Coordinates of C-alpha atoms and ligand atoms in Angstrom, one line a residue:
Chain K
X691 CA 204.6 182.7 -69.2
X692 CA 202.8 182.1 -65.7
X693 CA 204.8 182.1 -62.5
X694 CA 203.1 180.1 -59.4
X695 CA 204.1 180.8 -55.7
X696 CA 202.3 178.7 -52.8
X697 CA 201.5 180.7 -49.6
X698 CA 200.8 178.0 -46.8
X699 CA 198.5 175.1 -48.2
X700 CA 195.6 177.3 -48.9
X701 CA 197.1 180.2 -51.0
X702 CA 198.5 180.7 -54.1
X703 CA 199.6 184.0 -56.5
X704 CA 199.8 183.5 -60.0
X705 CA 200.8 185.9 -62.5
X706 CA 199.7 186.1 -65.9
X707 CA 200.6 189.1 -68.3
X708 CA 199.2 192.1 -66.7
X709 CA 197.3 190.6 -64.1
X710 CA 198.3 189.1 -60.8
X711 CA 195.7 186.3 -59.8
X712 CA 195.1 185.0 -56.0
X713 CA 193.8 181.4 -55.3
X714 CA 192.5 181.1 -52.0
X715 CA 191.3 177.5 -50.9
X716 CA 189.6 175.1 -48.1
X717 CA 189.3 177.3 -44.9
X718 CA 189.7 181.1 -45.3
X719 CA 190.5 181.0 -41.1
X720 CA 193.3 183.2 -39.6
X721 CA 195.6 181.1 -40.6
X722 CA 195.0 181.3 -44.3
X723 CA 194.0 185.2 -43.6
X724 CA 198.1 185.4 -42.6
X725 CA 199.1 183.7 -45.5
X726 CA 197.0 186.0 -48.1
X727 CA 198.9 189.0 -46.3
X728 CA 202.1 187.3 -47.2
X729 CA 200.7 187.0 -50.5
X730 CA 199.4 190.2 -51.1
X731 CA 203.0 191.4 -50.2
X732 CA 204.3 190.0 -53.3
X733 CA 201.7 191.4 -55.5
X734 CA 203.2 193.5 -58.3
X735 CA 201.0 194.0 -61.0
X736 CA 197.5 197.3 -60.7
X737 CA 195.4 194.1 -61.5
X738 CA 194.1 191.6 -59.5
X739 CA 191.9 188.5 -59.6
X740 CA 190.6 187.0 -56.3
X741 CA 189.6 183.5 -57.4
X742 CA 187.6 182.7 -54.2
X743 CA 185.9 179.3 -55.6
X744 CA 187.4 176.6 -53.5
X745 CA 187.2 178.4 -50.4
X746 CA 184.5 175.6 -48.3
X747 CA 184.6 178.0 -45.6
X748 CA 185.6 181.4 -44.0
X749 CA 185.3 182.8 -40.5
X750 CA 184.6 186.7 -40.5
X751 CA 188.1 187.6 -39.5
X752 CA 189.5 186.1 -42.4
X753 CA 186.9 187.8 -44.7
X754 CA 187.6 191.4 -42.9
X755 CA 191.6 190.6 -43.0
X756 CA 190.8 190.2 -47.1
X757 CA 189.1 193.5 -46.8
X758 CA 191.6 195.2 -45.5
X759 CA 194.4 194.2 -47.6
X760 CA 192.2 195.2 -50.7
X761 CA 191.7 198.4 -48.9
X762 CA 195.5 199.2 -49.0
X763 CA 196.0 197.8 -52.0
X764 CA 193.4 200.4 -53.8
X765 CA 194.9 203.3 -51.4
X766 CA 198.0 201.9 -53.8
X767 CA 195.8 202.1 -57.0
X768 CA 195.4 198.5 -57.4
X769 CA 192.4 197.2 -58.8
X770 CA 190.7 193.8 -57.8
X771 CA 188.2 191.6 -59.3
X772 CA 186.9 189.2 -56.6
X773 CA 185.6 185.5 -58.4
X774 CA 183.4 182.4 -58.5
X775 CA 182.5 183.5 -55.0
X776 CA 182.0 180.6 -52.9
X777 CA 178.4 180.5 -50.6
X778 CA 180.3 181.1 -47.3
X779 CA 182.4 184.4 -48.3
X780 CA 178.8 185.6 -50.1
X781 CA 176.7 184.8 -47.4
X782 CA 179.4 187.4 -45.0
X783 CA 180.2 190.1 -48.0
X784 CA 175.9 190.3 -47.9
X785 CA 174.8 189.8 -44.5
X786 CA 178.3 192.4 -43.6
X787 CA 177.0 194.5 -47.0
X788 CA 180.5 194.5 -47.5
X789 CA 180.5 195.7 -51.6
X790 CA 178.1 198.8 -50.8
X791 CA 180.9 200.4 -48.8
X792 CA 184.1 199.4 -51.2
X793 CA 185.3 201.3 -54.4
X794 CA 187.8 199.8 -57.0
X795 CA 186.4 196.0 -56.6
X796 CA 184.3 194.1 -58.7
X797 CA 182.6 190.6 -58.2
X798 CA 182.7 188.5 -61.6
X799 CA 181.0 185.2 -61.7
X800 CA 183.6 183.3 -63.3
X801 CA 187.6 183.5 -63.8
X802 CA 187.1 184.1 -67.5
X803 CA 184.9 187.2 -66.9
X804 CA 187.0 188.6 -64.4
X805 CA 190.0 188.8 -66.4
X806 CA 188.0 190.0 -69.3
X807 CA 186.8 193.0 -67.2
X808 CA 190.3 193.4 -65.5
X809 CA 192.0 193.5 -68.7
X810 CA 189.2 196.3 -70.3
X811 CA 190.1 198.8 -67.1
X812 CA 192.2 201.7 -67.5
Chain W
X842 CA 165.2 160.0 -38.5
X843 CA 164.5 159.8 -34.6
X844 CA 165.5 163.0 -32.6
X845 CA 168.2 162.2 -30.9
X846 CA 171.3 164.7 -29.2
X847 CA 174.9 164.0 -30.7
X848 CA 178.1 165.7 -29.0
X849 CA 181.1 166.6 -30.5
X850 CA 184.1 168.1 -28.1
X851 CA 187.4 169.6 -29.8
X852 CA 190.3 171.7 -28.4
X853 CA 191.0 174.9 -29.0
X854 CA 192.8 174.6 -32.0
X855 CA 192.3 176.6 -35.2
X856 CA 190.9 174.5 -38.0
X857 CA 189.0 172.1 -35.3
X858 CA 185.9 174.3 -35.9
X859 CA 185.6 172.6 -39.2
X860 CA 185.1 169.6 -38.3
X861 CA 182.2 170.7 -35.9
X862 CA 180.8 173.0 -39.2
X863 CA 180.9 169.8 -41.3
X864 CA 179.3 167.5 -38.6
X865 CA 176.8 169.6 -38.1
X866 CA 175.8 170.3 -41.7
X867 CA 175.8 166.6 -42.3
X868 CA 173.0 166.1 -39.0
X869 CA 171.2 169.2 -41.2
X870 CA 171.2 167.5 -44.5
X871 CA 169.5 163.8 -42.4
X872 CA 167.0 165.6 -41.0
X873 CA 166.1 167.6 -44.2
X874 CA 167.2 171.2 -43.3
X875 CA 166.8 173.2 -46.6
X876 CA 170.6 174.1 -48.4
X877 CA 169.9 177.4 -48.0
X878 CA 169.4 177.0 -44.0
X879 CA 172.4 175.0 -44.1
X880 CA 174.9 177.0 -45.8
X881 CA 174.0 179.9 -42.9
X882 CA 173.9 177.6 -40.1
X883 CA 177.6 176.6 -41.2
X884 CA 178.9 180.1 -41.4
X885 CA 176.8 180.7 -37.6
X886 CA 178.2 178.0 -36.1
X887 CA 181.5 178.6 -37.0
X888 CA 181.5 181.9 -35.5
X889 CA 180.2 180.6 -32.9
X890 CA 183.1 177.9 -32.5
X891 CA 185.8 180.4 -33.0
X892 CA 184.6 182.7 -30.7
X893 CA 184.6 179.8 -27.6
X894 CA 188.2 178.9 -28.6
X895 CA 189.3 182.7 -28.7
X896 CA 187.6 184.6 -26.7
X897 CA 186.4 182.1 -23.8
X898 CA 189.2 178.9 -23.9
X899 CA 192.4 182.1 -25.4
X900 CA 193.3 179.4 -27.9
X901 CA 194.1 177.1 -25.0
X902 CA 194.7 173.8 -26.4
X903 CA 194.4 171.7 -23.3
X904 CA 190.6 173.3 -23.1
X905 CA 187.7 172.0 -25.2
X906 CA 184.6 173.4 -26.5
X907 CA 181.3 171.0 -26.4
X908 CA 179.3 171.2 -29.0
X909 CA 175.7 170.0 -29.1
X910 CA 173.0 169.5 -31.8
X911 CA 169.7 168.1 -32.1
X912 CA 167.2 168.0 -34.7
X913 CA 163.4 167.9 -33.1
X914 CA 160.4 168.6 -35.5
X915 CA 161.9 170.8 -38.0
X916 CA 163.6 172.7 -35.6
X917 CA 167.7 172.3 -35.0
X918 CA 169.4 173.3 -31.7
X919 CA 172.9 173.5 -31.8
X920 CA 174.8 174.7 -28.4
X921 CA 178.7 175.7 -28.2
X922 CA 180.0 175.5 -24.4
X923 CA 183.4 176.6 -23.4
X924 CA 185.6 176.7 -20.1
X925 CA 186.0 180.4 -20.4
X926 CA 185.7 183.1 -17.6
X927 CA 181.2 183.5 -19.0
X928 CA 181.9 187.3 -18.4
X929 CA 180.1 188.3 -22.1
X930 CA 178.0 190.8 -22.3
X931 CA 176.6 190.2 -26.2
X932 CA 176.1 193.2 -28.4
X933 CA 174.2 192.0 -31.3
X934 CA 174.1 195.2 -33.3
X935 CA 174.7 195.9 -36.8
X936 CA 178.6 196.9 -37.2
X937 CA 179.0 200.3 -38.9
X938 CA 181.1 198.7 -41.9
X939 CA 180.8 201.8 -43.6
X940 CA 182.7 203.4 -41.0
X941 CA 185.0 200.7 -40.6
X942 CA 186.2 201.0 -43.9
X943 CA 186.8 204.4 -43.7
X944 CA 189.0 204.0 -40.7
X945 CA 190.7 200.4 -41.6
X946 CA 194.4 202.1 -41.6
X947 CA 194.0 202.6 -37.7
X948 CA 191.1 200.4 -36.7
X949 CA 190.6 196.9 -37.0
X950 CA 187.8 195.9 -39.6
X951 CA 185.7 193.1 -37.5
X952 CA 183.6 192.1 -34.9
X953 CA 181.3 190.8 -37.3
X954 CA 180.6 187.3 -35.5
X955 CA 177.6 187.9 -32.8
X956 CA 175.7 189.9 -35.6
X957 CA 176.5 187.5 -38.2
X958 CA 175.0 184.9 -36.6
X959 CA 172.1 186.6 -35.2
X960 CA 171.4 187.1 -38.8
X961 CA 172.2 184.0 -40.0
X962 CA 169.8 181.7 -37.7
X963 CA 166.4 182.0 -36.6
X964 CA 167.4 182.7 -32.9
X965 CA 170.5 183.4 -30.7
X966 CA 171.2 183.4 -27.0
X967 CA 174.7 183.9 -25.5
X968 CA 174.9 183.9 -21.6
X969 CA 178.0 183.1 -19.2
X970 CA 177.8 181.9 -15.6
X971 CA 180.8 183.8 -13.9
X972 CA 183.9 180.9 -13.5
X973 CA 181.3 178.1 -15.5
X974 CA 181.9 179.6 -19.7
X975 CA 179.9 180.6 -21.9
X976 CA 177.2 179.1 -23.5
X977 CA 175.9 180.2 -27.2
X978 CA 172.8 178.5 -28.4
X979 CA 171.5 178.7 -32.3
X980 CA 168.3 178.1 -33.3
X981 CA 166.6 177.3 -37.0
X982 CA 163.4 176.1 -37.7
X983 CA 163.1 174.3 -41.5
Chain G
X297 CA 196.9 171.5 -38.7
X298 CA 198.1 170.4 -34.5
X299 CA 197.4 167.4 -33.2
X300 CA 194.4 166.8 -31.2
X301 CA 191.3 164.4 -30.1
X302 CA 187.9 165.3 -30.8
X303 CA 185.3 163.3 -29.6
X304 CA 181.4 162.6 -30.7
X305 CA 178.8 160.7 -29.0
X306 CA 175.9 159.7 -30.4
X307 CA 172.1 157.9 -29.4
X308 CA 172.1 154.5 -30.4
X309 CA 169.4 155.3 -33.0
X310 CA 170.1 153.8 -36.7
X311 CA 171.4 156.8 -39.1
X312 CA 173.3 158.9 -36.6
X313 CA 176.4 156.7 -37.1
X314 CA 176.3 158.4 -40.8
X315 CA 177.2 162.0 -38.8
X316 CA 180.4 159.7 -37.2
X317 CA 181.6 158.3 -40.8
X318 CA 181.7 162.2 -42.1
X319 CA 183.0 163.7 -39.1
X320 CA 186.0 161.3 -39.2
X321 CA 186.3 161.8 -43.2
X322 CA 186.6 165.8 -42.5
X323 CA 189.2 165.4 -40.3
X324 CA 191.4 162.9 -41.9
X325 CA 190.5 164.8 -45.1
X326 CA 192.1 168.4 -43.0
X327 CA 194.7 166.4 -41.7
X328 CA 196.0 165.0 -45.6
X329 CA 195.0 161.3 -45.4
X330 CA 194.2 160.3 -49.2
X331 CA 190.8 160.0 -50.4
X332 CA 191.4 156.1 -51.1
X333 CA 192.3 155.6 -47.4
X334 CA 189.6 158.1 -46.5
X335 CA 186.7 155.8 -48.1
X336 CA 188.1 152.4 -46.5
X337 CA 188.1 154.4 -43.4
X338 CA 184.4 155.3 -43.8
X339 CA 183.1 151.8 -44.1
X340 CA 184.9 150.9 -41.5
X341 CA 184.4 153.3 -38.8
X342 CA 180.7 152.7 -40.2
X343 CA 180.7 148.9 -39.6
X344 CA 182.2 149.9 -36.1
X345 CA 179.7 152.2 -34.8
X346 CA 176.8 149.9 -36.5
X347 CA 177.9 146.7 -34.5
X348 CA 178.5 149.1 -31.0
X349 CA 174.8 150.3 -31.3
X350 CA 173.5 146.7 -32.0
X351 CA 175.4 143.9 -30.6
X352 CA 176.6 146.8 -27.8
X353 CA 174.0 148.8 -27.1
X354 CA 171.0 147.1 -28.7
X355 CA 169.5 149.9 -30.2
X356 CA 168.7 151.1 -26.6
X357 CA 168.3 155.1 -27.7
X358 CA 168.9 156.1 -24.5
X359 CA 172.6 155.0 -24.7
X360 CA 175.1 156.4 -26.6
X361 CA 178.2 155.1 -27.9
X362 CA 181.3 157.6 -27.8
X363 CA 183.6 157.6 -31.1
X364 CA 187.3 159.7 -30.2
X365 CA 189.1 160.4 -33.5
X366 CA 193.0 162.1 -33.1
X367 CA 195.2 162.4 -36.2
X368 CA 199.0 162.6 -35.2
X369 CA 202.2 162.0 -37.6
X370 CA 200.3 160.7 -40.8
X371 CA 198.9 158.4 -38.4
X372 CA 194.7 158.6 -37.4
X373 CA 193.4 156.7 -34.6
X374 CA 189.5 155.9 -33.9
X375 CA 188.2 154.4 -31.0
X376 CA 184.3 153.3 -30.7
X377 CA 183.2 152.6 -27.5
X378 CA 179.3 151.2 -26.6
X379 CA 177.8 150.2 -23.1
X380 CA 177.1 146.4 -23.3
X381 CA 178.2 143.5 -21.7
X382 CA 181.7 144.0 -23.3
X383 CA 181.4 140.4 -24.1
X384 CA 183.2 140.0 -27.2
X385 CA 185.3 136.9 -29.1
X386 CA 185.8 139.0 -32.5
X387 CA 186.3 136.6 -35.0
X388 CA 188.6 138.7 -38.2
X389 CA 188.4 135.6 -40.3
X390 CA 187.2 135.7 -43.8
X391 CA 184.0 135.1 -44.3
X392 CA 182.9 131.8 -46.3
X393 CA 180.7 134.0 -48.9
X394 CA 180.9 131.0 -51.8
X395 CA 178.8 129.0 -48.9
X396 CA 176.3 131.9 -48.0
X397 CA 175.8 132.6 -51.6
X398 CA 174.7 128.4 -51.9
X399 CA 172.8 128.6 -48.7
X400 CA 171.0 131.7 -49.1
X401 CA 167.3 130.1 -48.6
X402 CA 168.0 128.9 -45.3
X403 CA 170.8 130.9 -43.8
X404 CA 171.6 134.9 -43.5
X405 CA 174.0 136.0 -45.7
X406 CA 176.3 138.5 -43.9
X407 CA 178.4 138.5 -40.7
X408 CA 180.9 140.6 -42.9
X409 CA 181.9 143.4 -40.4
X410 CA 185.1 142.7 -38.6
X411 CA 186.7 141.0 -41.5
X412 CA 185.6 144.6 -43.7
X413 CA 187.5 146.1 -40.5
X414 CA 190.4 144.4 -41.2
X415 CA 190.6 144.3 -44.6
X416 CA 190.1 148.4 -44.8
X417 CA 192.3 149.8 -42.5
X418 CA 195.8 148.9 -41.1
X419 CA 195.2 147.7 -37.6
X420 CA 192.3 146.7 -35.7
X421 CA 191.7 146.0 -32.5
X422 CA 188.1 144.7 -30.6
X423 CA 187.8 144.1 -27.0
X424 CA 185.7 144.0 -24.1
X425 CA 185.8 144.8 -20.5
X426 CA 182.7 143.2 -18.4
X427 CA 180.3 145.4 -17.6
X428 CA 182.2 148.2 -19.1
X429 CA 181.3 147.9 -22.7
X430 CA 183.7 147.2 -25.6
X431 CA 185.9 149.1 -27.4
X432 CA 187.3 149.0 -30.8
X433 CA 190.0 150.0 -31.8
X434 CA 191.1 151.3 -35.7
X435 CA 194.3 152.6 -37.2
X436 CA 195.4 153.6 -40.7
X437 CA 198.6 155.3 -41.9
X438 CA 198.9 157.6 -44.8
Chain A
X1434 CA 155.1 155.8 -70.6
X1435 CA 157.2 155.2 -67.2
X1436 CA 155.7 154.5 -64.0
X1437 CA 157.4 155.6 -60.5
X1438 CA 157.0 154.3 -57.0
X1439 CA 158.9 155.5 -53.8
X1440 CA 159.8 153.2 -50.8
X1441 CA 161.1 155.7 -48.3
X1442 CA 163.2 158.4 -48.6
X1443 CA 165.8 156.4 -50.3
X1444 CA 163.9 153.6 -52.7
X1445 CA 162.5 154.6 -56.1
X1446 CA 161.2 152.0 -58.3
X1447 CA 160.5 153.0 -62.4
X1448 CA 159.1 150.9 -64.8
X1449 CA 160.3 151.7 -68.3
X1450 CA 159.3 149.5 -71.6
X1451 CA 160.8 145.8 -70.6
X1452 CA 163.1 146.7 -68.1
X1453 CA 162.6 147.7 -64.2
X1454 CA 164.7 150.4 -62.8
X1455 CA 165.4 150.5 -59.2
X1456 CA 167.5 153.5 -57.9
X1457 CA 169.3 153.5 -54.2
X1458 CA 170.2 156.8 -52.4
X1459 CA 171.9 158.2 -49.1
X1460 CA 172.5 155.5 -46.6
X1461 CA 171.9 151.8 -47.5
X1462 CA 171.2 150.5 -43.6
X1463 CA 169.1 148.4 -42.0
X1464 CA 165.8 150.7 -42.9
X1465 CA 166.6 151.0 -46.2
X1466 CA 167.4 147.7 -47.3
X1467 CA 163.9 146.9 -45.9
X1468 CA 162.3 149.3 -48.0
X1469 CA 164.7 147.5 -51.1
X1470 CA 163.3 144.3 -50.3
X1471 CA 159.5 145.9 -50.3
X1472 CA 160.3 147.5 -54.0
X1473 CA 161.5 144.0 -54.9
X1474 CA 158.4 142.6 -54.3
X1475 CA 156.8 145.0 -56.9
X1476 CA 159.3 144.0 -59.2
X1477 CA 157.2 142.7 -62.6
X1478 CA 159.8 142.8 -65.3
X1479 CA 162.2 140.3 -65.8
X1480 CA 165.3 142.8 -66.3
X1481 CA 166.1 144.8 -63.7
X1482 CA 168.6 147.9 -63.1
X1483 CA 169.9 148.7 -60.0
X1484 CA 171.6 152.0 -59.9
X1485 CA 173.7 153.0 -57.0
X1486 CA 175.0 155.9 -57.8
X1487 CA 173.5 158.2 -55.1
X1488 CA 174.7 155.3 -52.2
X1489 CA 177.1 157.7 -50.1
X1490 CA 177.7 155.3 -47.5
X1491 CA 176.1 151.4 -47.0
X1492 CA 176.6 148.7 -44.3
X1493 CA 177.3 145.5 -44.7
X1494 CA 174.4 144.6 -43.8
X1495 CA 172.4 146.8 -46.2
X1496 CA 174.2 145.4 -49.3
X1497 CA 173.9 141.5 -48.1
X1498 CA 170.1 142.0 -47.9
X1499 CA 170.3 143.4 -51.4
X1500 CA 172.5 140.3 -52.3
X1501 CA 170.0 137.6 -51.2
X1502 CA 166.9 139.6 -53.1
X1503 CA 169.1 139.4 -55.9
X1504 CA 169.8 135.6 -55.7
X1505 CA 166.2 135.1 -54.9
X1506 CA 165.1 136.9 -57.9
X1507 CA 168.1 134.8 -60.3
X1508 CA 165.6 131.7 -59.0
X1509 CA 162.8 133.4 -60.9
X1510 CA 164.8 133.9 -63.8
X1511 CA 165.3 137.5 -63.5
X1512 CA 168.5 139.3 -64.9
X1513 CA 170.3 142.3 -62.6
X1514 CA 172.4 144.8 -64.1
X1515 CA 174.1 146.9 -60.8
X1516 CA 175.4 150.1 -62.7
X1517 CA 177.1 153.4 -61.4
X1518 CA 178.2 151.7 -58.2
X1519 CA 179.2 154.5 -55.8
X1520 CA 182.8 154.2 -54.0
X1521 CA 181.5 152.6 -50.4
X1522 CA 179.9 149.9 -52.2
X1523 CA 182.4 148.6 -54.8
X1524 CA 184.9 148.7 -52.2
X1525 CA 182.2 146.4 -49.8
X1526 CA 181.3 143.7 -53.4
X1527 CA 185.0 143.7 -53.8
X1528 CA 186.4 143.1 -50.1
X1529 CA 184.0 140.2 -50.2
X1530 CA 184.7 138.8 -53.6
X1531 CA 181.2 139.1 -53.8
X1532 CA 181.3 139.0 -58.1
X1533 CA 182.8 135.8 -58.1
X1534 CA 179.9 133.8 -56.4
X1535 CA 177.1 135.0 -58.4
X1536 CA 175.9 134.8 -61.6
X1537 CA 173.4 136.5 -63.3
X1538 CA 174.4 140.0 -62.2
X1539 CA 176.3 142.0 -64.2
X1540 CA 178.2 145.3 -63.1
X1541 CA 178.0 148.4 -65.8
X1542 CA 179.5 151.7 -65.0
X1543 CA 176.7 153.8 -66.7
X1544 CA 172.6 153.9 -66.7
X1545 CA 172.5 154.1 -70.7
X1546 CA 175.3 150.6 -70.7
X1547 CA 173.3 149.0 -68.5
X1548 CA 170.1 149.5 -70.6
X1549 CA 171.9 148.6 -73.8
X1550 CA 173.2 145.2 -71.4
X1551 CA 169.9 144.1 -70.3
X1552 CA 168.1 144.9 -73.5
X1553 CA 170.4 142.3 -75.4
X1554 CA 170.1 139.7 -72.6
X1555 CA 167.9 136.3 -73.3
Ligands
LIG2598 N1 182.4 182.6 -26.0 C1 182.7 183.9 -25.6 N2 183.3 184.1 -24.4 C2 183.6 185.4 -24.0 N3 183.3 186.5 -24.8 C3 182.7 186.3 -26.0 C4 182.4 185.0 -26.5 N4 181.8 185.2 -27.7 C5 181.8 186.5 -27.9 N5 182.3 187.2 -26.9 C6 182.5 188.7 -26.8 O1 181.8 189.3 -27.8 C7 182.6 190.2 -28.6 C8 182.1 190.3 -30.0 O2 182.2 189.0 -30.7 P1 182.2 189.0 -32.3 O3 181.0 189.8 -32.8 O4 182.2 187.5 -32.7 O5 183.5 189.7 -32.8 P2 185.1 189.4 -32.5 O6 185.2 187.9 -32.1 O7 185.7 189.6 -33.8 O8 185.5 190.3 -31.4 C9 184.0 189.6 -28.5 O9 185.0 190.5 -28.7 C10 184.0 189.1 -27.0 O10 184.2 190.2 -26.1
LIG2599 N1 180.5 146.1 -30.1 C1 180.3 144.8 -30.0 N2 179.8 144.3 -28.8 C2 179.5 143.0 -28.7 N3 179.7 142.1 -29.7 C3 180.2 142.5 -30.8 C4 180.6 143.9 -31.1 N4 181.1 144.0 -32.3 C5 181.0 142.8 -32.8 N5 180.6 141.8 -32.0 C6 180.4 140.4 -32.2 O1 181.1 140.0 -33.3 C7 180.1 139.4 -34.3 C8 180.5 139.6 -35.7 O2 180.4 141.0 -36.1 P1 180.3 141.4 -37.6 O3 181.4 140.7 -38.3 O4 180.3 142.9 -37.7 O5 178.9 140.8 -38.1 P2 177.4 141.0 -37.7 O6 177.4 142.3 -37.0 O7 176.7 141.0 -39.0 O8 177.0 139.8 -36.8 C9 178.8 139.9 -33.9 O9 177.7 139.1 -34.3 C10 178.9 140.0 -32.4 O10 178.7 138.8 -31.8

């Protein structure tokens, strides 16, 4: 069974089985940015999916907030799989070469794949 | 379509920028600005916006930022004013993410936007006049 | 998001009131209006901005007319403002279209745009101030 | 074999076996229902599709002109099917009733049923 909790009007954590799965949506400002902290707060599974599809747009500070909390999250031995990448968040995470300097995250093209490769990790 | 300038003015509200982003991309798209050249103006100019709101109008509410754009030839100005001290003194340098990352538990990871957006558009000028804002001005040529 | 006006003025130059109609459909679209009100609004606000650059402003490129757009309580309020005579006896009645339709060889058909106004959003309002241009006036609730 | 022939940025006009095919894009203003009522005047066949589907936004004005091309073609006998009419102008041909004065044009929902509609007409 999946349990859904709404952070704010742009976030939501869902868990499924082993895996935890973020939904972030509309603008990725610092608004939103708070409201994935919140979110990552309640995280409680090593697994997680970032579905980034539906985010229209994202201001740098709430793409380096996301970094961040991934950043403690893998200090904590959590591993992330970043989704359906939207063209605002890729155009940052390449111009920033943000994946060159990061360990422990993946980007998967679609929500399928990532949980595939989520679920074959340690 | 004939050149022409449009203005948009917002306050300094979070989310405002948005509507500026989308208002722009849809003055893009008439005059035939490539998708590609789009989708990095968007994520330019709304660095840009943020940055008048934050750093030059502090989130003030009751203070605006103008924003103009106008599509001449192939070429698209866009222009992002606000009522901020104009003491800036741009650094458009590439961030050291690298070292960023290492440090994120005691630094802040960021100050991405004046390099972002000098790598996003074609070209970028930032200059304040001392009690009169700052001005940013993005460039792209189709 | 918190309530605020943003403000966009554009040349009097056919097309540009397309950058208007989205601008306004962003923000009701941030602010939670539904889509179905969102797409009244849009023909509306484009019927608006079509009549202030022609009957207003003549198509003179060199004027603009000034569109304000504020979202407050479920409520959204546009105003469209040209630079004519401010002149104006709007007429909201229906249109006799049975009788256009019959007549079509000798007469325009059309004359539709205040009473689409009307129909498509929940209040309008038209009127003029001599020498001062007119304004309308357009409201919908969620 | 199909023939093609653009009027502006937003007029495309395509012959195909008995029937004409005209297809509408972007902005139906002033300029565009010009270049309409120049593709009309190529018009040969005697069944003609109008497909609206790429029509993101029209003025009144814009679908009246198309109306009276329309009625003036019904005088020379030819048959309209309208089909995948976008959001701005249904909500314009309803608001003005515009259905119930004219005859001669019906309104499909898809390319192929409009095609099948004209191709069992007269
Ligand atoms: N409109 C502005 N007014 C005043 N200072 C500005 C303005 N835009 C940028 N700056 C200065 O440039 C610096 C770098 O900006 P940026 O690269 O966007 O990163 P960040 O906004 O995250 O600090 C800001 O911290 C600020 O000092
Ligand atoms: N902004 C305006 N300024 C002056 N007159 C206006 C304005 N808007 C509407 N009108 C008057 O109202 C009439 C009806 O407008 P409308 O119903 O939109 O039809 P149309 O524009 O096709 O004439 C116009 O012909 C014009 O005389």
């Amino acid at each position: 069974m999946s349990k859904s909790k709404s952070f704010g009007k742009n976030v939501v954590l869902e868990g499924h089985g082993e895996i935890d799965s973020l939904y972030i949506s509309n603008n990725l400002d610092g608004k939103t940015s708070e409201d994935v902290r919140l979110a990552f707060g309640e995280i409680k599974k090593e697994k997680v999916l970032i579905n980034l599809g539906q985010v229209r747009l994202t201001s740098s500070r709430g793409l380096a907030t996301l970094l961040s909390l991934m950043l403690e999250g893998e200090e904590e031995g959590v591993i992330f799989a970043l989704c359906e990448v939207s063209e605002p968040c890729m155009i940052i995470l390449n111009t920033m070469n943000i994946m060159e300097y990061i360990e422990g995250v993946e980007i998967l093209d679609t929500t399928e794949n990532a949980m595939k490769w989520l679920s074959e990790q340690g | 379509m004939e050149a022409g300038t449009v203005t948009t003015s917002i306050p300094s509200i979070e989310g405002y920028e948005e509507i500026v982003v989308e208002s722009i991309a849809t003055t893009a798209r008439l005059f035939g600005i490539s998708a590609k050249k789009i989708n990095n103006l968007r994520v330019a100019v709304n660095e840009a916006c943020i940055n008048a709101m934050e750093h030059g109008n502090n989130y003030d509410p009751s203070k605006s930022i103008v924003v103009s754009y106008a599509c001449k030839d192939n070429n698209m100005i866009v222009t992002v004013k606000d009522s901020g001290s104009g003491k800036v003194h741009p650094d458009f340098r590439r961030p050291d993410v690298e070292e960023q990352v290492k440090k994120f538990k005691t630094e802040r990871i960021g100050g991405w936007g004046l390099f972002l957006m000098k790598s996003l558009v074609d070209e970028v000028d930032i200059s304040g006049s001392e009690g009169k804002g700052t001005t940013a001005i993005l460039k792209i040529s189709n």
